Amino acid sequence: AFIGPQGVGKTHLAMAYGRECCLQGYKTYFLKATELNQRFSEAIKYGREGSVVNGLVKPSCLIIDEIGRCVFNKENTRLFFDMVDRRYSKEGPNSMVFTSNLMPDKWCEFFNEDESLKCALDRIFDDAVVYMIQGESYRGKNLETYSIATTANRNK
């Protein structure tokens, strides 16, 4: 997991890891937490929970960006746990990468099923590497600002 404030390069590092996985021949899938939440909601609505979770279990590397940007309801939290649990017990090359502005102990605020989340976090952080990134945002470093003054048009 890459944890730290906005703009320090968490997504960039996660994508670089995913690119390296691809170069090594591993199927990799990247999505934002908001997309994952929406995908789970649609799966429940149309009765496709199994196929959606299967699709997220298949890749050797799954990257979920911006945990904590949206709230998962109870059903979606259970699907999140199911996905994590199945990936955890999956044989062969298997990695999950998460990015977040929040420490993992704050993730519970965005998932609405305490026990499922605790079980998921237990599996996510078993034998995990967590990078705590600190620093200032890289965004806006090349920002140029200009002042423009206007004058009233006195011609009528």
mmCIF file with all atom_site columns, C-alpha atoms in Angstrom:
data_model
loop_
_atom_site.group_PDB
_atom_site.id
_atom_site.type_symbol
_atom_site.label_atom_id
_atom_site.label_alt_id
_atom_site.label_comp_id
_atom_site.label_asym_id
_atom_site.label_entity_id
_atom_site.label_seq_id
_atom_site.pdbx_PDB_ins_code
_atom_site.Cartn_x
_atom_site.Cartn_y
_atom_site.Cartn_z
_atom_site.occupancy
_atom_site.B_iso_or_equiv
_atom_site.pdbx_formal_charge
_atom_site.auth_seq_id
_atom_site.auth_comp_id
_atom_site.auth_asym_id
_atom_site.auth_atom_id
_atom_site.pdbx_PDB_model_num
ATOM 1   C CA . ALA A 1 1   ? 0.000   0.000   0.000   1.00 0.00 ? 1   ALA A CA 1
ATOM 2   C CA . PHE A 1 2   ? 1.058   3.548   -0.679  1.00 0.00 ? 2   PHE A CA 1
ATOM 3   C CA . ILE A 1 3   ? -0.232  5.880   2.039   1.00 0.00 ? 3   ILE A CA 1
ATOM 4   C CA . GLY A 1 4   ? 0.270   9.643   2.186   1.00 0.00 ? 4   GLY A CA 1
ATOM 5   C CA . PRO A 1 5   ? -1.135  13.084  1.467   1.00 0.00 ? 5   PRO A CA 1
ATOM 6   C CA . GLN A 1 6   ? -2.404  14.140  -1.948  1.00 0.00 ? 6   GLN A CA 1
ATOM 7   C CA . GLY A 1 7   ? 0.107   14.852  -4.666  1.00 0.00 ? 7   GLY A CA 1
ATOM 8   C CA . VAL A 1 8   ? 3.101   12.917  -3.289  1.00 0.00 ? 8   VAL A CA 1
ATOM 9   C CA . GLY A 1 9   ? 3.095   10.288  -6.053  1.00 0.00 ? 9   GLY A CA 1
ATOM 10  C CA . LYS A 1 10  ? 1.106   7.352   -4.646  1.00 0.00 ? 10  LYS A CA 1
ATOM 11  C CA . THR A 1 11  ? -0.858  6.736   -7.841  1.00 0.00 ? 11  THR A CA 1
ATOM 12  C CA . HIS A 1 12  ? 2.268   7.261   -9.945  1.00 0.00 ? 12  HIS A CA 1
ATOM 13  C CA . LEU A 1 13  ? 4.145   4.613   -7.927  1.00 0.00 ? 13  LEU A CA 1
ATOM 14  C CA . ALA A 1 14  ? 1.219   2.182   -8.039  1.00 0.00 ? 14  ALA A CA 1
ATOM 15  C CA . MET A 1 15  ? 0.964   2.572   -11.810 1.00 0.00 ? 15  MET A CA 1
ATOM 16  C CA . ALA A 1 16  ? 4.722   2.104   -12.193 1.00 0.00 ? 16  ALA A CA 1
ATOM 17  C CA . TYR A 1 17  ? 4.446   -1.127  -10.187 1.00 0.00 ? 17  TYR A CA 1
ATOM 18  C CA . GLY A 1 18  ? 1.567   -2.233  -12.403 1.00 0.00 ? 18  GLY A CA 1
ATOM 19  C CA . ARG A 1 19  ? 3.525   -1.406  -15.545 1.00 0.00 ? 19  ARG A CA 1
ATOM 20  C CA . GLU A 1 20  ? 6.455   -3.481  -14.314 1.00 0.00 ? 20  GLU A CA 1
ATOM 21  C CA . CYS A 1 21  ? 4.072   -6.376  -13.629 1.00 0.00 ? 21  CYS A CA 1
ATOM 22  C CA . CYS A 1 22  ? 2.819   -6.087  -17.220 1.00 0.00 ? 22  CYS A CA 1
ATOM 23  C CA . LEU A 1 23  ? 6.384   -6.040  -18.554 1.00 0.00 ? 23  LEU A CA 1
ATOM 24  C CA . GLN A 1 24  ? 7.043   -9.220  -16.560 1.00 0.00 ? 24  GLN A CA 1
ATOM 25  C CA . GLY A 1 25  ? 4.044   -10.856 -18.262 1.00 0.00 ? 25  GLY A CA 1
ATOM 26  C CA . TYR A 1 26  ? 1.517   -10.582 -15.425 1.00 0.00 ? 26  TYR A CA 1
ATOM 27  C CA . LYS A 1 27  ? -2.045  -9.520  -16.108 1.00 0.00 ? 27  LYS A CA 1
ATOM 28  C CA . THR A 1 28  ? -2.659  -6.280  -14.210 1.00 0.00 ? 28  THR A CA 1
ATOM 29  C CA . TYR A 1 29  ? -5.834  -4.337  -13.557 1.00 0.00 ? 29  TYR A CA 1
ATOM 30  C CA . PHE A 1 30  ? -6.091  -0.754  -12.239 1.00 0.00 ? 30  PHE A CA 1
ATOM 31  C CA . LEU A 1 31  ? -9.218  0.969   -11.001 1.00 0.00 ? 31  LEU A CA 1
ATOM 32  C CA . LYS A 1 32  ? -10.209 3.720   -8.622  1.00 0.00 ? 32  LYS A CA 1
ATOM 33  C CA . ALA A 1 33  ? -12.126 2.884   -5.446  1.00 0.00 ? 33  ALA A CA 1
ATOM 34  C CA . THR A 1 34  ? -15.076 4.904   -6.760  1.00 0.00 ? 34  THR A CA 1
ATOM 35  C CA . GLU A 1 35  ? -15.165 2.708   -9.889  1.00 0.00 ? 35  GLU A CA 1
ATOM 36  C CA . LEU A 1 36  ? -14.962 -0.425  -7.750  1.00 0.00 ? 36  LEU A CA 1
ATOM 37  C CA . ASN A 1 37  ? -17.847 0.769   -5.580  1.00 0.00 ? 37  ASN A CA 1
ATOM 38  C CA . GLN A 1 38  ? -19.947 1.569   -8.653  1.00 0.00 ? 38  GLN A CA 1
ATOM 39  C CA . ARG A 1 39  ? -19.103 -1.782  -10.231 1.00 0.00 ? 39  ARG A CA 1
ATOM 40  C CA . PHE A 1 40  ? -20.208 -3.589  -7.065  1.00 0.00 ? 40  PHE A CA 1
ATOM 41  C CA . SER A 1 41  ? -23.476 -1.613  -6.932  1.00 0.00 ? 41  SER A CA 1
ATOM 42  C CA . GLU A 1 42  ? -24.264 -2.433  -10.559 1.00 0.00 ? 42  GLU A CA 1
ATOM 43  C CA . ALA A 1 43  ? -23.378 -6.093  -10.009 1.00 0.00 ? 43  ALA A CA 1
ATOM 44  C CA . ILE A 1 44  ? -25.841 -6.298  -7.113  1.00 0.00 ? 44  ILE A CA 1
ATOM 45  C CA . LYS A 1 45  ? -28.517 -4.487  -9.116  1.00 0.00 ? 45  LYS A CA 1
ATOM 46  C CA . TYR A 1 46  ? -28.202 -6.890  -12.063 1.00 0.00 ? 46  TYR A CA 1
ATOM 47  C CA . GLY A 1 47  ? -27.357 -10.073 -10.126 1.00 0.00 ? 47  GLY A CA 1
ATOM 48  C CA . ARG A 1 48  ? -23.796 -10.335 -11.480 1.00 0.00 ? 48  ARG A CA 1
ATOM 49  C CA . GLU A 1 49  ? -21.867 -10.311 -8.194  1.00 0.00 ? 49  GLU A CA 1
ATOM 50  C CA . GLY A 1 50  ? -20.030 -13.554 -8.975  1.00 0.00 ? 50  GLY A CA 1
ATOM 51  C CA . SER A 1 51  ? -18.818 -12.522 -12.409 1.00 0.00 ? 51  SER A CA 1
ATOM 52  C CA . VAL A 1 52  ? -17.667 -9.098  -11.187 1.00 0.00 ? 52  VAL A CA 1
ATOM 53  C CA . VAL A 1 53  ? -15.730 -10.570 -8.252  1.00 0.00 ? 53  VAL A CA 1
ATOM 54  C CA . ASN A 1 54  ? -14.280 -13.277 -10.548 1.00 0.00 ? 54  ASN A CA 1
ATOM 55  C CA . GLY A 1 55  ? -13.033 -10.570 -12.906 1.00 0.00 ? 55  GLY A CA 1
ATOM 56  C CA . LEU A 1 56  ? -11.260 -8.854  -10.017 1.00 0.00 ? 56  LEU A CA 1
ATOM 57  C CA . VAL A 1 57  ? -9.734  -12.094 -8.729  1.00 0.00 ? 57  VAL A CA 1
ATOM 58  C CA . LYS A 1 58  ? -8.283  -13.128 -12.121 1.00 0.00 ? 58  LYS A CA 1
ATOM 59  C CA . PRO A 1 59  ? -5.434  -10.640 -12.646 1.00 0.00 ? 59  PRO A CA 1
ATOM 60  C CA . SER A 1 60  ? -2.098  -11.334 -11.000 1.00 0.00 ? 60  SER A CA 1
ATOM 61  C CA . CYS A 1 61  ? -1.927  -7.704  -9.886  1.00 0.00 ? 61  CYS A CA 1
ATOM 62  C CA . LEU A 1 62  ? -4.936  -5.654  -8.815  1.00 0.00 ? 62  LEU A CA 1
ATOM 63  C CA . ILE A 1 63  ? -4.423  -1.958  -8.077  1.00 0.00 ? 63  ILE A CA 1
ATOM 64  C CA . ILE A 1 64  ? -7.144  -0.015  -6.269  1.00 0.00 ? 64  ILE A CA 1
ATOM 65  C CA . ASP A 1 65  ? -6.506  3.715   -6.168  1.00 0.00 ? 65  ASP A CA 1
ATOM 66  C CA . GLU A 1 66  ? -7.843  6.216   -3.636  1.00 0.00 ? 66  GLU A CA 1
ATOM 67  C CA . ILE A 1 67  ? -9.338  4.080   -0.869  1.00 0.00 ? 67  ILE A CA 1
ATOM 68  C CA . GLY A 1 68  ? -11.315 6.536   1.253   1.00 0.00 ? 68  GLY A CA 1
ATOM 69  C CA . ARG A 1 69  ? -12.730 8.624   -1.595  1.00 0.00 ? 69  ARG A CA 1
ATOM 70  C CA . CYS A 1 70  ? -16.179 7.039   -1.343  1.00 0.00 ? 70  CYS A CA 1
ATOM 71  C CA . VAL A 1 71  ? -18.342 5.140   1.125   1.00 0.00 ? 71  VAL A CA 1
ATOM 72  C CA . PHE A 1 72  ? -19.074 1.458   0.472   1.00 0.00 ? 72  PHE A CA 1
ATOM 73  C CA . ASN A 1 73  ? -22.489 0.307   1.697   1.00 0.00 ? 73  ASN A CA 1
ATOM 74  C CA . LYS A 1 74  ? -22.885 -3.025  3.542   1.00 0.00 ? 74  LYS A CA 1
ATOM 75  C CA . GLU A 1 75  ? -23.421 -5.118  0.418   1.00 0.00 ? 75  GLU A CA 1
ATOM 76  C CA . ASN A 1 76  ? -20.469 -3.543  -1.395  1.00 0.00 ? 76  ASN A CA 1
ATOM 77  C CA . THR A 1 77  ? -18.258 -3.987  1.672   1.00 0.00 ? 77  THR A CA 1
ATOM 78  C CA . ARG A 1 78  ? -19.145 -7.681  1.698   1.00 0.00 ? 78  ARG A CA 1
ATOM 79  C CA . LEU A 1 79  ? -18.228 -7.951  -1.986  1.00 0.00 ? 79  LEU A CA 1
ATOM 80  C CA . PHE A 1 80  ? -14.966 -6.146  -1.232  1.00 0.00 ? 80  PHE A CA 1
ATOM 81  C CA . PHE A 1 81  ? -14.238 -8.740  1.459   1.00 0.00 ? 81  PHE A CA 1
ATOM 82  C CA . ASP A 1 82  ? -15.186 -11.592 -0.903  1.00 0.00 ? 82  ASP A CA 1
ATOM 83  C CA . MET A 1 83  ? -12.783 -10.229 -3.525  1.00 0.00 ? 83  MET A CA 1
ATOM 84  C CA . VAL A 1 84  ? -9.955  -9.790  -0.999  1.00 0.00 ? 84  VAL A CA 1
ATOM 85  C CA . ASP A 1 85  ? -10.586 -13.211 0.544   1.00 0.00 ? 85  ASP A CA 1
ATOM 86  C CA . ARG A 1 86  ? -10.554 -14.985 -2.808  1.00 0.00 ? 86  ARG A CA 1
ATOM 87  C CA . ARG A 1 87  ? -7.423  -13.161 -3.915  1.00 0.00 ? 87  ARG A CA 1
ATOM 88  C CA . TYR A 1 88  ? -5.782  -13.963 -0.562  1.00 0.00 ? 88  TYR A CA 1
ATOM 89  C CA . SER A 1 89  ? -6.302  -17.704 -1.038  1.00 0.00 ? 89  SER A CA 1
ATOM 90  C CA . LYS A 1 90  ? -5.546  -17.632 -4.778  1.00 0.00 ? 90  LYS A CA 1
ATOM 91  C CA . GLU A 1 91  ? -2.597  -19.689 -5.974  1.00 0.00 ? 91  GLU A CA 1
ATOM 92  C CA . GLY A 1 92  ? 0.081   -18.313 -8.238  1.00 0.00 ? 92  GLY A CA 1
ATOM 93  C CA . PRO A 1 93  ? 1.354   -14.767 -8.636  1.00 0.00 ? 93  PRO A CA 1
ATOM 94  C CA . ASN A 1 94  ? -0.927  -12.467 -6.715  1.00 0.00 ? 94  ASN A CA 1
ATOM 95  C CA . SER A 1 95  ? -0.538  -8.927  -5.473  1.00 0.00 ? 95  SER A CA 1
ATOM 96  C CA . MET A 1 96  ? -2.933  -6.186  -4.451  1.00 0.00 ? 96  MET A CA 1
ATOM 97  C CA . VAL A 1 97  ? -1.847  -2.570  -4.340  1.00 0.00 ? 97  VAL A CA 1
ATOM 98  C CA . PHE A 1 98  ? -3.868  0.108   -2.580  1.00 0.00 ? 98  PHE A CA 1
ATOM 99  C CA . THR A 1 99  ? -3.352  3.852   -2.449  1.00 0.00 ? 99  THR A CA 1
ATOM 100 C CA . SER A 1 100 ? -4.939  6.132   0.117   1.00 0.00 ? 100 SER A CA 1
ATOM 101 C CA . ASN A 1 101 ? -4.594  9.497   1.795   1.00 0.00 ? 101 ASN A CA 1
ATOM 102 C CA . LEU A 1 102 ? -5.706  7.785   4.997   1.00 0.00 ? 102 LEU A CA 1
ATOM 103 C CA . MET A 1 103 ? -4.031  5.428   7.406   1.00 0.00 ? 103 MET A CA 1
ATOM 104 C CA . PRO A 1 104 ? -5.574  1.937   7.143   1.00 0.00 ? 104 PRO A CA 1
ATOM 105 C CA . ASP A 1 105 ? -7.088  2.239   10.628  1.00 0.00 ? 105 ASP A CA 1
ATOM 106 C CA . LYS A 1 106 ? -9.254  5.078   9.218   1.00 0.00 ? 106 LYS A CA 1
ATOM 107 C CA . TRP A 1 107 ? -10.586 2.995   6.304   1.00 0.00 ? 107 TRP A CA 1
ATOM 108 C CA . CYS A 1 108 ? -13.431 1.684   8.478   1.00 0.00 ? 108 CYS A CA 1
ATOM 109 C CA . GLU A 1 109 ? -15.134 5.071   8.079   1.00 0.00 ? 109 GLU A CA 1
ATOM 110 C CA . PHE A 1 110 ? -15.690 4.264   4.392   1.00 0.00 ? 110 PHE A CA 1
ATOM 111 C CA . PHE A 1 111 ? -16.876 0.657   4.697   1.00 0.00 ? 111 PHE A CA 1
ATOM 112 C CA . ASN A 1 112 ? -20.177 -0.211  6.377   1.00 0.00 ? 112 ASN A CA 1
ATOM 113 C CA . GLU A 1 113 ? -19.675 -3.746  7.634   1.00 0.00 ? 113 GLU A CA 1
ATOM 114 C CA . ASP A 1 114 ? -17.289 -3.872  10.556  1.00 0.00 ? 114 ASP A CA 1
ATOM 115 C CA . GLU A 1 115 ? -16.561 -7.597  10.634  1.00 0.00 ? 115 GLU A CA 1
ATOM 116 C CA . SER A 1 116 ? -16.141 -7.958  6.873   1.00 0.00 ? 116 SER A CA 1
ATOM 117 C CA . LEU A 1 117 ? -13.764 -5.013  6.776   1.00 0.00 ? 117 LEU A CA 1
ATOM 118 C CA . LYS A 1 118 ? -11.720 -6.289  9.719   1.00 0.00 ? 118 LYS A CA 1
ATOM 119 C CA . CYS A 1 119 ? -11.347 -9.646  7.977   1.00 0.00 ? 119 CYS A CA 1
ATOM 120 C CA . ALA A 1 120 ? -10.433 -7.968  4.686   1.00 0.00 ? 120 ALA A CA 1
ATOM 121 C CA . LEU A 1 121 ? -7.830  -5.722  6.329   1.00 0.00 ? 121 LEU A CA 1
ATOM 122 C CA . ASP A 1 122 ? -6.369  -8.704  8.148   1.00 0.00 ? 122 ASP A CA 1
ATOM 123 C CA . ARG A 1 123 ? -5.803  -10.418 4.800   1.00 0.00 ? 123 ARG A CA 1
ATOM 124 C CA . ILE A 1 124 ? -4.654  -7.273  2.980   1.00 0.00 ? 124 ILE A CA 1
ATOM 125 C CA . PHE A 1 125 ? -1.941  -6.496  5.517   1.00 0.00 ? 125 PHE A CA 1
ATOM 126 C CA . ASP A 1 126 ? -0.783  -10.074 6.096   1.00 0.00 ? 126 ASP A CA 1
ATOM 127 C CA . ASP A 1 127 ? 2.732   -10.214 4.638   1.00 0.00 ? 127 ASP A CA 1
ATOM 128 C CA . ALA A 1 128 ? 2.293   -6.716  3.185   1.00 0.00 ? 128 ALA A CA 1
ATOM 129 C CA . VAL A 1 129 ? 4.609   -3.826  2.518   1.00 0.00 ? 129 VAL A CA 1
ATOM 130 C CA . VAL A 1 130 ? 3.253   -0.380  3.375   1.00 0.00 ? 130 VAL A CA 1
ATOM 131 C CA . TYR A 1 131 ? 5.004   2.730   2.111   1.00 0.00 ? 131 TYR A CA 1
ATOM 132 C CA . MET A 1 132 ? 4.250   5.803   4.202   1.00 0.00 ? 132 MET A CA 1
ATOM 133 C CA . ILE A 1 133 ? 5.018   8.741   1.933   1.00 0.00 ? 133 ILE A CA 1
ATOM 134 C CA . GLN A 1 134 ? 5.508   12.218  3.343   1.00 0.00 ? 134 GLN A CA 1
ATOM 135 C CA . GLY A 1 135 ? 6.232   15.492  1.653   1.00 0.00 ? 135 GLY A CA 1
ATOM 136 C CA . GLU A 1 136 ? 4.721   18.325  -0.274  1.00 0.00 ? 136 GLU A CA 1
ATOM 137 C CA . SER A 1 137 ? 2.511   17.868  -3.303  1.00 0.00 ? 137 SER A CA 1
ATOM 138 C CA . TYR A 1 138 ? 4.248   17.705  -6.664  1.00 0.00 ? 138 TYR A CA 1
ATOM 139 C CA . ARG A 1 139 ? 1.185   19.260  -8.263  1.00 0.00 ? 139 ARG A CA 1
ATOM 140 C CA . GLY A 1 140 ? 1.317   22.920  -9.122  1.00 0.00 ? 140 GLY A CA 1
ATOM 141 C CA . LYS A 1 141 ? 5.105   23.190  -8.975  1.00 0.00 ? 141 LYS A CA 1
ATOM 142 C CA . ASN A 1 142 ? 5.174   24.776  -12.433 1.00 0.00 ? 142 ASN A CA 1
ATOM 143 C CA . LEU A 1 143 ? 2.120   26.937  -11.888 1.00 0.00 ? 143 LEU A CA 1
ATOM 144 C CA . GLU A 1 144 ? 2.437   30.390  -13.379 1.00 0.00 ? 144 GLU A CA 1
ATOM 145 C CA . THR A 1 145 ? 0.135   33.156  -12.197 1.00 0.00 ? 145 THR A CA 1
ATOM 146 C CA . TYR A 1 146 ? -0.532  36.478  -13.832 1.00 0.00 ? 146 TYR A CA 1
ATOM 147 C CA . SER A 1 147 ? -2.282  39.579  -12.544 1.00 0.00 ? 147 SER A CA 1
ATOM 148 C CA . ILE A 1 148 ? -4.599  41.315  -14.935 1.00 0.00 ? 148 ILE A CA 1
ATOM 149 C CA . ALA A 1 149 ? -6.166  44.659  -14.180 1.00 0.00 ? 149 ALA A CA 1
ATOM 150 C CA . THR A 1 150 ? -9.226  45.867  -16.006 1.00 0.00 ? 150 THR A CA 1
ATOM 151 C CA . THR A 1 151 ? -10.326 49.413  -16.546 1.00 0.00 ? 151 THR A CA 1
ATOM 152 C CA . ALA A 1 152 ? -13.870 50.588  -17.004 1.00 0.00 ? 152 ALA A CA 1
ATOM 153 C CA . ASN A 1 153 ? -14.846 51.460  -20.552 1.00 0.00 ? 153 ASN A CA 1
ATOM 154 C CA . ARG A 1 154 ? -15.680 55.170  -20.475 1.00 0.00 ? 154 ARG A CA 1
ATOM 155 C CA . ASN A 1 155 ? -16.782 55.402  -24.118 1.00 0.00 ? 155 ASN A CA 1
ATOM 156 C CA . LYS A 1 156 ? -20.552 55.486  -24.518 1.00 0.00 ? 156 LYS A CA 1
#
